[in-house]
Tab-separated table of C-alpha atoms and ligand atoms in Angstrom:
chain	number	residue	atom	x	y	z
A	365	MET	CA	11.329	5.302	30.379
A	366	ARG	CA	8.261	4.315	28.118
A	367	THR	CA	9.041	2.995	24.730
A	368	VAL	CA	6.562	3.497	22.115
A	369	PRO	CA	7.755	1.521	18.626
A	370	PHE	CA	6.596	2.464	15.551
A	371	ASN	CA	4.179	-0.486	14.437
A	372	ARG	CA	4.051	-3.956	16.289
A	373	PRO	CA	1.985	-6.618	14.675
A	374	TYR	CA	-1.703	-7.119	15.510
A	375	LEU	CA	-2.793	-10.313	16.614
A	376	SER	CA	-6.631	-11.327	17.528
A	377	GLU	CA	-7.351	-14.575	19.355
A	378	ARG	CA	-7.761	-16.419	15.862
A	379	GLU	CA	-4.402	-16.859	13.995
A	380	LEU	CA	-2.673	-19.332	16.030
A	381	ASP	CA	-5.663	-21.585	16.419
A	382	TYR	CA	-6.271	-21.183	12.682
A	383	VAL	CA	-2.764	-21.922	11.626
A	384	ALA	CA	-2.655	-24.967	14.023
A	385	GLU	CA	-5.544	-25.969	12.096
A	386	ALA	CA	-3.965	-25.501	8.750
A	387	VAL	CA	-0.984	-27.308	9.881
A	388	HIS	CA	-2.993	-30.392	11.040
A	389	ASN	CA	-5.228	-30.168	8.028
A	390	GLY	CA	-2.027	-31.680	6.307
A	391	ARG	CA	-2.401	-29.346	3.397
A	392	THR	CA	-0.069	-26.408	3.803
A	393	CYS	CA	0.568	-25.675	-0.030
A	394	GLY	CA	-1.296	-22.711	-1.716
A	395	ASP	CA	-4.929	-22.484	-2.278
A	396	GLY	CA	-6.084	-24.624	0.396
A	397	PRO	CA	-9.263	-23.868	2.760
A	398	PHE	CA	-7.826	-21.148	4.315
A	399	THR	CA	-6.801	-19.383	1.428
A	400	ARG	CA	-10.752	-19.771	-0.212
A	401	ARG	CA	-11.925	-17.975	3.190
A	402	ALA	CA	-9.050	-15.343	3.157
A	403	THR	CA	-10.236	-14.244	-0.350
A	404	ALA	CA	-14.012	-14.388	0.288
A	405	LEU	CA	-13.021	-12.199	3.291
A	406	LEU	CA	-10.755	-10.253	1.273
A	407	ARG	CA	-13.507	-9.898	-1.609
A	408	GLU	CA	-16.008	-8.554	0.518
A	409	LEU	CA	-13.768	-5.917	1.667
A	410	THR	CA	-13.002	-4.331	-1.219
A	411	GLY	CA	-15.806	-5.185	-3.926
A	412	ALA	CA	-13.367	-6.765	-6.239
A	413	ARG	CA	-14.652	-8.828	-8.765
A	414	HIS	CA	-11.449	-11.220	-8.540
A	415	ALA	CA	-9.183	-11.137	-5.670
A	416	LEU	CA	-5.904	-14.054	-5.803
A	417	LEU	CA	-4.107	-13.666	-2.659
A	418	THR	CA	-0.422	-13.503	-3.596
A	419	THR	CA	3.224	-14.006	-1.775
A	420	SER	CA	3.412	-10.360	-1.444
A	421	CYS	CA	1.885	-7.502	-2.812
A	422	THR	CA	5.654	-6.683	-5.369
A	423	HIS	CA	4.785	-9.865	-6.447
A	424	ALA	CA	0.488	-8.678	-7.067
A	425	LEU	CA	2.169	-5.588	-9.176
A	426	GLU	CA	4.730	-8.115	-10.740
A	427	MET	CA	1.566	-10.367	-12.309
A	428	SER	CA	-0.009	-6.882	-13.391
A	429	ALA	CA	3.017	-5.943	-15.316
A	430	LEU	CA	3.091	-9.405	-16.800
A	431	LEU	CA	-0.437	-9.606	-17.381
A	432	LEU	CA	-0.703	-5.665	-18.971
A	433	ASP	CA	1.693	-7.762	-21.622
A	434	LEU	CA	4.277	-4.842	-21.545
A	435	ARG	CA	7.374	-4.700	-23.486
A	436	PRO	CA	10.872	-3.331	-23.328
A	437	GLY	CA	10.280	0.389	-24.321
A	438	ASP	CA	6.528	0.875	-23.143
A	439	GLU	CA	6.257	3.383	-20.411
A	440	VAL	CA	4.399	3.307	-17.414
A	441	ILE	CA	3.264	6.644	-15.459
A	442	VAL	CA	4.149	5.827	-11.579
A	443	PRO	CA	4.419	8.141	-8.523
A	444	SER	CA	8.005	8.782	-7.326
A	445	PHE	CA	6.845	9.207	-3.999
A	446	THR	CA	6.200	5.326	-3.135
A	447	PHE	CA	8.035	2.513	-2.332
A	448	MET	CA	10.037	0.908	-5.079
A	449	SER	CA	8.090	-2.495	-5.827
A	450	THR	CA	5.449	0.192	-7.468
A	451	ALA	CA	8.389	0.728	-9.919
A	452	ASN	CA	10.578	-1.831	-9.755
A	453	ALA	CA	7.608	-4.484	-11.422
A	454	TYR	CA	7.672	-2.724	-14.276
A	455	ALA	CA	11.095	-2.265	-15.068
A	456	LEU	CA	11.405	-5.638	-14.224
A	457	ARG	CA	9.635	-6.453	-18.065
A	458	GLY	CA	11.625	-3.988	-19.408
A	459	ALA	CA	9.685	-1.215	-19.334
A	460	VAL	CA	10.311	2.133	-18.246
A	461	PRO	CA	8.649	3.831	-15.233
A	462	VAL	CA	8.137	7.491	-15.571
A	463	PHE	CA	8.118	9.220	-12.429
A	464	ALA	CA	5.536	12.312	-11.979
A	465	ASP	CA	5.357	14.302	-8.843
A	466	CYS	CA	2.441	14.072	-5.978
A	467	ARG	CA	0.429	16.837	-4.569
A	468	PRO	CA	1.428	19.004	-1.643
A	469	ASP	CA	-2.249	18.153	-0.010
A	470	THR	CA	-2.260	14.051	0.192
A	471	LEU	CA	1.274	13.100	-1.406
A	472	ASN	CA	-0.715	11.256	-4.228
A	473	LEU	CA	-0.073	11.148	-7.748
A	474	ASP	CA	-0.701	14.860	-8.968
A	475	GLU	CA	-3.430	13.919	-11.644
A	476	ARG	CA	-2.908	17.383	-13.043
A	477	LEU	CA	0.562	16.604	-13.975
A	478	VAL	CA	-0.180	13.176	-15.335
A	479	GLU	CA	-1.869	14.175	-19.339
A	480	GLU	CA	1.892	16.074	-20.086
A	481	ALA	CA	3.691	12.664	-19.197
A	482	VAL	CA	1.486	10.562	-21.454
A	483	THR	CA	3.758	9.950	-24.731
A	484	GLU	CA	3.077	7.419	-27.775
A	485	ARG	CA	4.552	4.800	-25.614
A	486	THR	CA	2.346	4.875	-21.908
A	487	ARG	CA	0.488	1.910	-21.731
A	488	ALA	CA	-0.484	2.394	-18.234
A	489	ILE	CA	-1.016	4.828	-14.693
A	490	VAL	CA	0.002	3.263	-11.503
A	491	VAL	CA	-1.455	4.984	-8.178
A	492	VAL	CA	-0.547	4.829	-4.840
A	493	HIS	CA	-3.567	6.007	-2.211
A	494	TYR	CA	-0.682	6.997	0.070
A	495	ALA	CA	-1.861	6.824	3.544
A	496	GLY	CA	-4.882	5.126	2.325
A	497	VAL	CA	-6.343	8.618	1.042
A	498	ALA	CA	-7.807	7.992	-2.089
A	499	CYS	CA	-6.010	9.641	-5.165
A	500	ALA	CA	-8.218	11.752	-7.572
A	501	MET	CA	-10.146	8.561	-8.846
A	502	GLU	CA	-12.557	10.105	-11.153
A	503	GLU	CA	-9.995	12.710	-13.261
A	504	LEU	CA	-7.142	9.341	-13.462
A	505	GLY	CA	-9.868	6.989	-14.560
A	506	LYS	CA	-10.897	9.966	-17.623
A	507	LEU	CA	-7.542	9.992	-18.476
A	508	ALA	CA	-6.639	6.269	-18.623
A	509	ASP	CA	-9.708	5.709	-20.595
A	510	ARG	CA	-9.095	8.650	-22.932
A	511	TYR	CA	-5.600	7.738	-23.789
A	512	GLY	CA	-6.948	3.739	-23.612
A	513	LEU	CA	-4.010	3.478	-20.556
A	514	ALA	CA	-4.309	0.350	-17.976
A	515	LEU	CA	-5.206	1.964	-14.158
A	516	VAL	CA	-3.320	-0.102	-11.767
A	517	GLU	CA	-3.880	0.579	-8.068
A	518	ASP	CA	-0.949	-0.428	-5.619
A	519	ASN	CA	-3.290	-0.217	-2.742
A	520	ALA	CA	-0.953	-1.681	0.294
A	521	HIS	CA	-2.490	1.447	2.086
A	522	GLY	CA	-6.097	1.487	1.257
A	523	LEU	CA	-7.584	-1.868	2.274
A	524	GLY	CA	-10.756	-0.916	4.021
A	525	GLY	CA	-10.638	3.001	2.410
A	526	SER	CA	-13.255	4.541	-0.136
A	527	TYR	CA	-13.517	7.422	-2.587
A	528	GLN	CA	-17.105	8.748	-2.922
A	529	GLY	CA	-18.403	5.358	-1.169
A	530	ARG	CA	-16.742	3.011	-2.980
A	531	PRO	CA	-13.547	0.665	-2.129
A	532	LEU	CA	-10.069	1.618	-3.207
A	533	GLY	CA	-9.139	-1.388	-5.251
A	534	SER	CA	-12.311	-1.475	-7.400
A	535	PHE	CA	-11.269	1.401	-9.510
A	536	GLY	CA	-8.225	-0.193	-11.498
A	537	ASP	CA	-8.139	-2.829	-14.271
A	538	MET	CA	-6.423	-4.000	-11.260
A	539	ALA	CA	-5.117	-3.538	-7.561
A	540	ALA	CA	-2.175	-5.065	-5.388
A	541	GLN	CA	-2.647	-5.071	-1.286
A	542	SER	CA	-0.002	-5.832	0.538
A	543	PHE	CA	-0.067	-8.440	3.896
A	544	HIS	CA	3.398	-7.378	4.501
A	545	GLU	CA	3.665	-6.892	9.498
A	546	THR	CA	3.823	-3.123	8.526
A	547	LYS	CA	0.498	-3.289	7.255
A	548	ASN	CA	-3.282	-3.047	8.881
A	549	VAL	CA	-3.889	-6.721	8.158
A	550	GLN	CA	-0.675	-8.744	8.018
A	551	CYS	CA	0.445	-12.175	7.996
A	552	GLY	CA	4.011	-11.463	7.791
A	553	GLU	CA	4.757	-11.667	4.258
A	554	GLY	CA	1.903	-11.812	1.690
A	555	GLY	CA	-0.402	-9.654	-1.232
A	556	ALA	CA	-3.270	-10.230	-3.353
A	557	LEU	CA	-4.308	-8.932	-6.971
A	558	LEU	CA	-7.676	-7.587	-7.408
A	559	VAL	CA	-9.098	-7.993	-10.560
A	560	ASN	CA	-11.740	-6.039	-12.109
A	561	ASP	CA	-11.720	-7.346	-15.524
A	562	ASP	CA	-12.757	-10.970	-16.393
A	563	GLU	CA	-10.120	-11.959	-19.048
A	564	LEU	CA	-7.609	-10.466	-17.200
A	565	ALA	CA	-8.766	-12.321	-14.244
A	566	ALA	CA	-8.592	-16.007	-16.371
A	567	ARG	CA	-5.239	-15.266	-17.114
A	568	ALA	CA	-4.201	-14.387	-13.728
A	569	GLU	CA	-4.889	-17.486	-12.251
A	570	ILE	CA	-2.525	-18.978	-14.980
A	571	VAL	CA	0.455	-16.459	-14.291
A	572	ARG	CA	0.162	-16.996	-10.637
A	573	GLU	CA	0.189	-20.765	-11.074
A	574	LYS	CA	3.744	-21.316	-13.135
A	575	GLY	CA	1.712	-20.388	-16.424
A	576	THR	CA	-0.583	-23.523	-15.896
A	577	ASP	CA	-3.859	-24.012	-16.664
A	578	ARG	CA	-3.749	-25.774	-13.169
A	579	GLY	CA	-6.929	-23.708	-11.478
A	580	ARG	CA	-9.474	-24.972	-14.551
A	581	PHE	CA	-7.969	-28.860	-14.250
A	582	PHE	CA	-8.609	-28.979	-10.247
A	583	ARG	CA	-12.152	-27.482	-11.452
A	584	GLY	CA	-12.431	-30.645	-13.932
A	585	GLN	CA	-12.326	-27.699	-16.563
A	586	VAL	CA	-10.099	-29.371	-18.974
A	587	ASP	CA	-8.718	-33.356	-18.626
A	588	LYS	CA	-4.877	-32.242	-17.536
A	589	TYR	CA	-3.092	-29.144	-16.751
A	590	ARG	CA	-0.097	-27.966	-18.837
A	591	TRP	CA	1.885	-25.068	-19.181
A	592	VAL	CA	-0.191	-22.454	-21.259
A	593	ASP	CA	1.732	-19.250	-20.689
A	594	ILE	CA	4.188	-17.306	-18.793
A	595	GLY	CA	4.307	-17.018	-15.141
A	596	SER	CA	5.674	-17.798	-11.999
A	597	SER	CA	4.501	-18.849	-8.065
A	598	TYR	CA	3.144	-16.547	-6.956
A	599	LEU	CA	0.697	-19.013	-4.327
A	600	PRO	CA	1.103	-18.178	-0.626
A	601	SER	CA	0.976	-21.211	1.387
A	602	ASP	CA	-2.158	-21.950	3.252
A	603	LEU	CA	-0.802	-21.458	6.687
A	604	LEU	CA	-0.422	-17.695	5.776
A	605	ALA	CA	-3.847	-17.645	4.692
A	606	ALA	CA	-5.023	-19.134	8.150
A	607	GLN	CA	-3.178	-16.372	9.663
A	608	LEU	CA	-4.829	-13.829	7.350
A	609	THR	CA	-8.167	-15.183	7.880
A	610	GLY	CA	-7.924	-14.171	11.565
A	611	GLN	CA	-6.866	-11.164	10.318
A	612	PHE	CA	-9.763	-10.246	7.734
A	613	GLU	CA	-12.255	-11.502	11.128
A	614	ALA	CA	-10.585	-8.737	13.274
A	615	PHE	CA	-10.537	-5.983	11.223
A	616	GLY	CA	-13.171	-4.054	12.492
A	617	GLU	CA	-11.370	-4.235	15.841
A	618	ILE	CA	-7.886	-3.546	14.137
A	619	GLN	CA	-9.598	-0.692	12.220
A	620	ARG	CA	-11.383	0.292	15.726
A	621	ARG	CA	-8.218	0.619	17.828
A	622	ARG	CA	-6.220	2.466	14.354
A	623	THR	CA	-8.688	5.089	13.698
A	624	GLU	CA	-9.169	5.644	17.296
A	625	THR	CA	-4.926	6.351	17.770
A	626	TRP	CA	-5.192	8.850	14.276
A	627	ARG	CA	-8.224	10.808	15.512
A	628	ALA	CA	-6.173	11.050	18.996
A	629	TYR	CA	-3.265	12.116	16.761
A	630	HIS	CA	-4.949	15.020	14.893
A	631	GLU	CA	-7.099	16.544	17.478
A	632	GLY	CA	-4.349	16.411	19.729
A	633	LEU	CA	-1.136	17.754	17.393
A	634	ALA	CA	-3.698	20.761	15.671
A	635	GLY	CA	-2.656	23.558	17.664
A	636	TRP	CA	1.155	22.638	18.010
A	637	ALA	CA	1.219	21.722	14.308
A	638	ALA	CA	-0.258	25.449	13.769
A	639	ALA	CA	2.131	27.131	16.326
A	640	ASN	CA	5.014	25.471	14.856
A	641	GLY	CA	4.332	25.529	11.127
A	642	VAL	CA	4.297	21.515	10.758
A	643	GLY	CA	1.763	19.768	8.117
A	644	ARG	CA	-0.927	17.740	9.237
A	645	PRO	CA	-2.896	14.977	6.825
A	646	THR	CA	-5.320	16.356	4.291
A	647	VAL	CA	-7.925	14.250	3.794
A	648	PRO	CA	-10.057	15.777	0.709
A	649	ASP	CA	-14.314	15.599	0.481
A	650	GLY	CA	-15.164	12.370	-0.448
A	651	CYS	CA	-12.262	10.265	0.997
A	652	GLU	CA	-12.470	7.828	3.777
A	653	HIS	CA	-9.446	6.535	5.067
A	654	PRO	CA	-8.325	3.708	6.615
A	655	ALA	CA	-5.784	5.589	9.244
A	656	HIS	CA	-2.902	3.521	7.800
A	657	LEU	CA	-0.443	6.034	8.695
A	658	TYR	CA	-0.013	9.057	10.471
A	659	TYR	CA	2.435	11.711	9.471
A	660	LEU	CA	3.750	15.486	9.944
A	661	MET	CA	5.306	17.656	7.445
A	662	LEU	CA	8.239	19.682	9.534
A	663	PRO	CA	9.532	22.898	8.185
A	664	ASP	CA	12.765	21.517	6.362
A	665	LEU	CA	15.080	18.644	6.490
A	666	ASP	CA	17.043	19.866	9.995
A	667	SER	CA	13.984	20.508	11.643
A	668	ARG	CA	12.793	17.019	10.802
A	669	GLN	CA	16.073	15.340	11.646
A	670	ALA	CA	15.948	17.092	15.221
A	671	PHE	CA	12.089	15.839	15.275
A	672	ILE	CA	12.866	12.369	14.814
A	673	ALA	CA	16.017	12.319	17.476
A	674	HIS	CA	13.908	14.531	20.160
A	675	LEU	CA	11.134	11.684	19.964
A	676	ALA	CA	14.090	9.046	19.793
A	677	ALA	CA	15.694	10.404	22.881
A	678	ARG	CA	11.885	10.454	24.700
A	679	GLY	CA	11.565	6.906	23.696
A	680	VAL	CA	9.180	7.308	20.729
A	681	GLN	CA	9.874	5.781	17.516
A	682	ALA	CA	9.162	7.818	14.550
A	683	PRO	CA	10.785	7.488	11.235
A	684	PHE	CA	11.050	9.277	8.116
A	685	HIS	CA	9.478	7.653	4.601
A	686	TYR	CA	10.010	7.247	1.160
A	687	GLN	CA	12.748	8.751	-0.686
A	688	PRO	CA	12.066	9.719	-4.329
A	689	LEU	CA	12.187	7.270	-6.663
A	690	HIS	CA	13.708	9.327	-9.885
A	691	ASP	CA	16.642	10.537	-8.573
A	692	ALA	CA	17.445	6.776	-6.893
A	693	PRO	CA	20.246	5.105	-8.512
A	694	ALA	CA	17.845	2.458	-10.221
A	695	GLY	CA	15.530	5.006	-11.328
A	696	ILE	CA	18.046	7.055	-12.822
A	697	ARG	CA	19.406	3.816	-14.375
A	698	TYR	CA	15.758	2.497	-15.666
A	699	GLY	CA	13.009	5.550	-15.355
A	700	ARG	CA	13.198	9.058	-16.309
A	701	PRO	CA	11.129	12.041	-14.321
A	702	ALA	CA	8.053	13.462	-16.034
A	703	PRO	CA	8.089	16.731	-17.567
A	704	GLY	CA	8.566	19.201	-14.601
A	705	GLY	CA	10.645	17.112	-12.748
A	706	CYS	CA	9.652	16.036	-8.909
A	707	PRO	CA	10.187	19.134	-6.894
A	708	VAL	CA	7.364	18.183	-4.337
A	709	THR	CA	8.385	14.474	-3.636
A	710	GLU	CA	11.383	15.901	-3.116
A	711	GLN	CA	9.953	18.103	-0.149
A	712	ALA	CA	8.336	15.356	1.256
A	713	ALA	CA	10.856	13.081	1.336
A	714	ASP	CA	12.998	15.514	3.371
A	715	ARG	CA	10.138	16.941	5.642
A	716	LEU	CA	8.002	13.979	6.763
A	717	VAL	CA	7.644	11.811	9.671
A	718	ARG	CA	5.566	9.297	10.904
A	719	LEU	CA	4.554	8.798	14.190
A	720	PRO	CA	3.620	5.422	15.767
A	721	LEU	CA	0.766	3.690	14.819
A	722	HIS	CA	-0.579	-0.161	15.360
A	723	ALA	CA	-3.578	-1.656	16.926
A	724	GLY	CA	-1.942	-2.760	19.923
A	725	LEU	CA	-1.517	1.203	20.919
A	726	GLY	CA	-3.137	1.812	24.514
A	727	GLU	CA	-4.495	5.768	25.573
A	728	GLU	CA	-1.784	5.644	27.194
A	729	ASP	CA	0.899	5.013	24.379
A	730	VAL	CA	-1.086	7.731	22.539
A	731	ALA	CA	-1.048	10.116	25.145
A	732	TYR	CA	2.568	9.940	25.490
A	733	VAL	CA	3.739	10.276	22.465
A	734	ILE	CA	0.893	13.628	22.048
A	735	ASP	CA	3.145	14.515	24.889
A	736	ALA	CA	6.732	14.035	23.540
A	737	VAL	CA	5.774	15.968	20.044
A	738	ARG	CA	4.617	18.878	21.993
A	739	GLU	CA	7.540	19.404	24.175
A	740	PHE	CA	9.479	19.452	20.576
A	741	ALA	CA	9.232	23.684	19.589
A	742	VAL	CA	10.448	23.831	15.797
A	743	ARG	CA	11.744	27.367	15.585
A	744	GLU	CA	14.553	26.938	17.872
A	745	GLY	CA	14.974	23.480	15.956
A	746	GLU	CA	15.223	22.381	19.908
A	747	VAL	CA	13.276	21.311	22.979
A	748	ARG	CA	11.670	24.591	25.033
B	385	PLP	C1	4.350	-2.298	1.495
B	385	PLP	C2	4.022	-1.610	0.091
B	385	PLP	C3	4.650	-2.355	-0.944
B	385	PLP	C4	5.421	-3.646	-0.911
B	385	PLP	O1	4.534	-4.732	-0.469
B	385	PLP	P1	4.802	-5.911	0.093
B	385	PLP	O2	3.947	-6.558	-0.095
B	385	PLP	O3	6.527	-6.044	1.690
B	385	PLP	O4	5.499	-6.589	-1.301
B	385	PLP	C5	4.299	-1.745	-1.922
B	385	PLP	N1	3.964	-0.630	-2.368
B	385	PLP	C6	3.714	-0.051	-1.348
B	385	PLP	C7	2.605	1.605	-1.305
B	385	PLP	C8	3.414	-0.656	0.269
B	385	PLP	O5	3.628	0.247	0.750
């Protein structure tokens, strides 16, 4: 039987050569030549004013929390439907994540619910472009301006995506990228903080370098480097930047392959989805997404679980996704739900399933997955 893994990290021809080159350079700590190359490519891709490679997206989010000077009791509005790092980074600073519900169509933070969640303690709105489909950035930007809040994009899914022609990651004061092996561009564990504000950028460099002005020292702007702020060690080794450089150079190819698979699923499953009461992703006008993931919304938890078991029996690995943060043990301890709770998130957590999507999938794999999906009839909750 064929097996189709949910994810397999893609490797172009360049990564191994670049990593070898980094090793031979004899300089594998952070901020070496490959870090400069990868950073330049990342800035090109995102249009960000400043970009700093980090050890993960989680760490980039932690940097954003440090840069916002969050104090205990400050509040940060975050979606409940996201990875825990989106909330954890702020809870680590003693801030309270206030969990808002998502829109039923895109599963992005519902911009209509944000205003009601704002209090005197609110300091920031953090958005996640789920599946790389943009949040309503125009409305969210206006809300942030009106209430004097920072806007942060958790752009882990959105590299290469855009909203009204403008790259995701360029809307927030800051944006966090992930290069974890499950993301479109990967180096195992890695990330970046994009900074679109010059003042924040100067401090971001310090926070990332253990709270020192080492960056300025290396540029000859100060004659010694000292401890000048709080911070930590968020620099990835140049070995990882070497792998990333190869990945960025292959970005066009990675995206071509992923987009083909996404479209094949979307077209190939349209009829089946309609006949079975299954939802497919919605991509609003003005959103170009980078085919980060393809999901289906089964009618309920039972049919979703039966569907996952059916695909597993066909060798197709199809996992569910985020479980709500607002009612997770740490979500209850450190955060609270926004007014109205998060019913859409709870539904999505039960009903959503993701299909295999990675740049290494061949046409036959994709056809096999589509056939396996179509064998499943929802109404009886079993195979035809
Ligand atoms: C993957 C992911 C993260 C965490 O990324 P790491 O690089 O593993 O820290 C955070 N937020 C979202 C939305 C993600 O998908």
